[in-house]
Amino acid sequence: MAVIDLKELRGKDGKKLPKSQRYIIETFLSMRAQLPLEKITVVELCRRADINKSTFYAYYHDIYALSEMLQTEVIQKIIDSFDDPDEIISDPGKYTMDVLMNCEPDTELIRILFSGSQSSLLPQRLEKIIREQFYKAKPQHRGDMKHALMLSYKIYGAYYAFENNRQFDRTEAITFIGQMAGAFCPPWPDRKDAQ
C-alpha cells in the first residue's frame, strides 16, 4: 500500500531518508490504515519492519513523534502548494477552494494519519498556519475578535462541510464551498475601521 511517496521525503538536512527509516514509515502507514494510533506499539512496528527497536529510537522518540512528523509533512505540502497565499486577503473564496483542492491529492494519506483520536488535528494545524499567514499580511487585525471568529468559522466550517459530505462530487462540493466562503467573507478591508 503506497499512500506516500517515500522517495519525496527528506530528512532535515535535505538528504534522502535511510532505507531503515523508509521501512519504519511504510510499516507505520500500513499499520495505521488498520489500527488507531493508540494501538500501535514500537515493538510490533519493529517486528513488522524487521528492524531493532534501537533503529526506531534513532529516528523517533515514540509512535506519536513519528505520526506528528508525517502529519506535518502532509500539512506543509498542502500549504506549499498555494500559488498565491495572499489570496486569503484578496480572494477568500478562491483561497478556501485552494485549501480543499490541495488536500485532494493526499486524501488517502490524510484519512490514515488524521483518523480516530487524530481527526481534529488537520483543521487545527491548518487554522494555526492560515491564521499566522493572515496576521502577517494584516497585523492590525491580530487580537480582533471579529477577524479571529471569521477565520475559525471559515476554516472549520469549510473543512467539516467538505468532510461530512463525501457522497457528493468532490469538485462540485469544493467549488460550492468556495463560493459560500467568498460570499460570507468578501476580500478583507485594508483599514480596521472599514469593518
Short mmCIF file of C-alpha atoms in Angstrom, two decimals:
data_model
loop_
_atom_site.label_atom_id
_atom_site.label_comp_id
_atom_site.label_asym_id
_atom_site.label_seq_id
_atom_site.Cartn_x
_atom_site.Cartn_y
_atom_site.Cartn_z
CA MET A 1 0.00 0.00 0.00
CA ALA A 2 1.80 3.12 -1.21
CA VAL A 3 -0.03 6.20 0.02
CA ILE A 4 3.07 8.34 0.36
CA ASP A 5 5.98 8.66 -1.99
CA LEU A 6 8.81 7.81 0.37
CA LYS A 7 11.31 8.99 -2.23
CA GLU A 8 9.95 12.52 -1.76
CA LEU A 9 10.51 12.51 1.99
CA ARG A 10 13.77 14.09 3.01
CA GLY A 11 15.49 14.48 6.32
CA LYS A 12 16.05 17.85 7.97
CA ASP A 13 19.35 18.06 6.10
CA GLY A 14 17.54 17.63 2.76
CA LYS A 15 19.08 14.23 2.11
CA LYS A 16 17.18 11.11 1.13
CA LEU A 17 15.93 9.13 4.12
CA PRO A 18 17.87 5.97 5.01
CA LYS A 19 16.27 2.69 3.95
CA SER A 20 15.56 1.71 7.57
CA GLN A 21 13.66 4.94 8.17
CA ARG A 22 11.63 4.41 4.99
CA TYR A 23 10.76 0.90 6.24
CA ILE A 24 9.59 2.37 9.53
CA ILE A 25 7.34 4.89 7.77
CA GLU A 26 5.98 2.37 5.29
CA THR A 27 5.21 -0.12 8.05
CA PHE A 28 3.68 2.57 10.26
CA LEU A 29 1.34 3.72 7.48
CA SER A 30 0.31 0.15 6.76
CA MET A 31 -0.48 -0.41 10.43
CA ARG A 32 -2.12 2.99 10.86
CA ALA A 33 -4.51 2.26 7.99
CA GLN A 34 -5.84 -0.63 10.07
CA LEU A 35 -5.39 0.50 13.68
CA PRO A 36 -5.96 3.52 15.88
CA LEU A 37 -2.72 5.33 16.69
CA GLU A 38 -3.01 4.31 20.35
CA LYS A 39 -2.95 0.59 19.42
CA ILE A 40 0.35 0.77 17.50
CA THR A 41 3.38 -0.19 19.54
CA VAL A 42 7.04 0.29 18.75
CA VAL A 43 7.63 -3.41 19.42
CA GLU A 44 5.03 -4.53 16.85
CA LEU A 45 6.09 -1.93 14.30
CA CYS A 46 9.73 -3.05 14.60
CA ARG A 47 8.73 -6.70 14.28
CA ARG A 48 6.78 -5.98 11.10
CA ALA A 49 9.50 -3.73 9.66
CA ASP A 50 12.15 -6.31 10.60
CA ILE A 51 14.28 -3.77 12.46
CA ASN A 52 15.59 -3.40 16.00
CA LYS A 53 13.93 -1.06 18.49
CA SER A 54 17.18 0.89 18.71
CA THR A 55 16.85 1.65 14.99
CA PHE A 56 13.36 3.07 15.55
CA TYR A 57 14.54 5.15 18.51
CA ALA A 58 17.44 6.52 16.49
CA TYR A 59 14.84 8.39 14.42
CA TYR A 60 11.79 8.90 16.64
CA HIS A 61 11.08 9.41 20.33
CA ASP A 62 7.89 7.34 20.09
CA ILE A 63 4.98 6.41 17.81
CA TYR A 64 3.38 9.81 18.38
CA ALA A 65 6.52 11.65 17.21
CA LEU A 66 6.53 9.56 14.03
CA SER A 67 2.84 10.30 13.44
CA GLU A 68 3.32 14.01 14.07
CA MET A 69 6.27 14.16 11.67
CA LEU A 70 4.18 12.59 8.89
CA GLN A 71 1.21 14.84 9.67
CA THR A 72 3.48 17.88 9.50
CA GLU A 73 4.81 16.72 6.11
CA VAL A 74 1.27 16.47 4.72
CA ILE A 75 0.24 19.87 6.07
CA GLN A 76 3.40 21.52 4.78
CA LYS A 77 2.77 20.03 1.34
CA ILE A 78 -0.76 21.48 1.37
CA ILE A 79 0.48 24.93 2.40
CA ASP A 80 3.44 24.88 -0.01
CA SER A 81 1.17 24.14 -2.96
CA PHE A 82 -0.57 27.54 -2.84
CA ASP A 83 0.05 29.63 -5.93
CA ASP A 84 -0.71 32.83 -4.06
CA PRO A 85 -1.02 32.68 -0.25
CA ASP A 86 -2.14 36.33 -0.30
CA GLU A 87 -5.49 35.09 -1.66
CA ILE A 88 -6.54 34.71 1.97
CA ILE A 89 -6.87 38.50 1.83
CA SER A 90 -7.63 39.24 -1.82
CA ASP A 91 -9.96 36.33 -2.67
CA PRO A 92 -11.09 34.34 0.39
CA GLY A 93 -13.45 32.17 -1.67
CA LYS A 94 -10.67 31.03 -4.01
CA TYR A 95 -8.32 30.57 -1.06
CA THR A 96 -10.87 28.26 0.59
CA MET A 97 -11.20 26.29 -2.65
CA ASP A 98 -7.41 26.07 -2.91
CA VAL A 99 -7.08 24.70 0.63
CA LEU A 100 -9.59 21.94 -0.12
CA MET A 101 -8.17 21.22 -3.59
CA ASN A 102 -4.66 20.97 -2.14
CA CYS A 103 -5.93 18.29 0.26
CA GLU A 104 -7.33 16.15 -2.56
CA PRO A 105 -4.11 14.51 -3.87
CA ASP A 106 -3.39 13.20 -0.37
CA THR A 107 -6.92 12.18 0.59
CA GLU A 108 -5.95 8.61 1.46
CA LEU A 109 -2.90 9.67 3.45
CA ILE A 110 -4.95 12.31 5.29
CA ARG A 111 -7.61 9.70 6.05
CA ILE A 112 -4.95 7.41 7.53
CA LEU A 113 -2.96 9.96 9.52
CA PHE A 114 -5.87 12.05 10.77
CA SER A 115 -8.36 9.37 11.77
CA GLY A 116 -9.70 8.44 15.18
CA SER A 117 -8.25 10.50 18.02
CA GLN A 118 -6.23 12.48 15.48
CA SER A 119 -9.24 13.61 13.39
CA SER A 120 -9.38 17.19 14.69
CA LEU A 121 -5.67 17.86 14.22
CA LEU A 122 -5.74 18.66 10.48
CA PRO A 123 -8.12 21.63 10.73
CA GLN A 124 -6.44 22.75 13.98
CA ARG A 125 -3.00 22.82 12.40
CA LEU A 126 -4.25 24.33 9.15
CA GLU A 127 -6.03 27.05 11.12
CA LYS A 128 -2.86 27.88 13.03
CA ILE A 129 -0.83 28.27 9.82
CA ILE A 130 -3.56 30.14 7.93
CA ARG A 131 -4.15 32.43 10.91
CA GLU A 132 -0.44 33.31 11.01
CA GLN A 133 -0.43 33.98 7.25
CA PHE A 134 -3.41 36.27 7.69
CA TYR A 135 -1.90 38.17 10.62
CA LYS A 136 1.38 38.50 8.78
CA ALA A 137 -0.49 40.23 5.94
CA LYS A 138 -2.87 42.12 8.26
CA PRO A 139 -1.10 42.63 11.61
CA GLN A 140 -3.59 45.33 12.60
CA HIS A 141 -6.25 42.60 12.95
CA ARG A 142 -4.31 40.48 15.46
CA GLY A 143 -6.40 40.26 18.60
CA ASP A 144 -9.55 41.45 16.81
CA MET A 145 -12.45 39.21 17.85
CA LYS A 146 -14.40 39.54 14.58
CA HIS A 147 -11.47 38.51 12.42
CA ALA A 148 -10.48 35.68 14.75
CA LEU A 149 -14.01 34.28 14.70
CA MET A 150 -14.29 34.73 10.94
CA LEU A 151 -11.08 32.80 10.32
CA SER A 152 -12.07 29.93 12.62
CA TYR A 153 -15.57 29.76 11.18
CA LYS A 154 -14.32 29.68 7.60
CA ILE A 155 -11.59 27.13 8.17
CA TYR A 156 -13.51 24.70 10.36
CA GLY A 157 -16.79 25.26 8.53
CA ALA A 158 -15.28 24.62 5.10
CA TYR A 159 -13.29 21.60 6.27
CA TYR A 160 -16.13 19.86 8.08
CA ALA A 161 -18.70 20.70 5.39
CA PHE A 162 -16.35 19.08 2.89
CA GLU A 163 -15.55 16.02 5.01
CA ASN A 164 -19.12 15.37 6.12
CA ASN A 165 -20.47 15.43 2.56
CA ARG A 166 -18.18 12.99 0.78
CA GLN A 167 -21.12 11.43 -1.06
CA PHE A 168 -21.21 14.40 -3.46
CA ASP A 169 -18.91 15.13 -6.38
CA ARG A 170 -15.70 16.44 -4.80
CA THR A 171 -15.02 19.15 -7.39
CA GLU A 172 -18.58 20.48 -7.26
CA ALA A 173 -18.55 20.44 -3.46
CA ILE A 174 -15.23 22.32 -3.33
CA THR A 175 -16.49 24.91 -5.81
CA PHE A 176 -19.70 25.47 -3.86
CA ILE A 177 -17.90 25.72 -0.51
CA GLY A 178 -15.52 28.26 -2.07
CA GLN A 179 -18.48 30.28 -3.36
CA MET A 180 -20.09 30.24 0.08
CA ALA A 181 -16.81 31.28 1.72
CA GLY A 182 -16.40 34.13 -0.79
CA ALA A 183 -19.96 35.33 -0.25
CA PHE A 184 -19.68 35.05 3.51
CA CYS A 185 -16.33 36.79 3.67
CA PRO A 186 -15.50 39.19 0.84
CA PRO A 187 -11.91 40.43 0.48
CA TRP A 188 -10.63 41.77 3.80
CA PRO A 189 -10.71 45.56 4.22
CA ASP A 190 -7.38 47.35 4.44
CA ARG A 191 -8.31 49.53 7.38
CA LYS A 192 -9.56 48.30 10.73
CA ASP A 193 -12.27 50.96 10.75
CA ALA A 194 -13.59 49.63 7.41
CA GLN A 195 -15.06 46.57 9.12
#
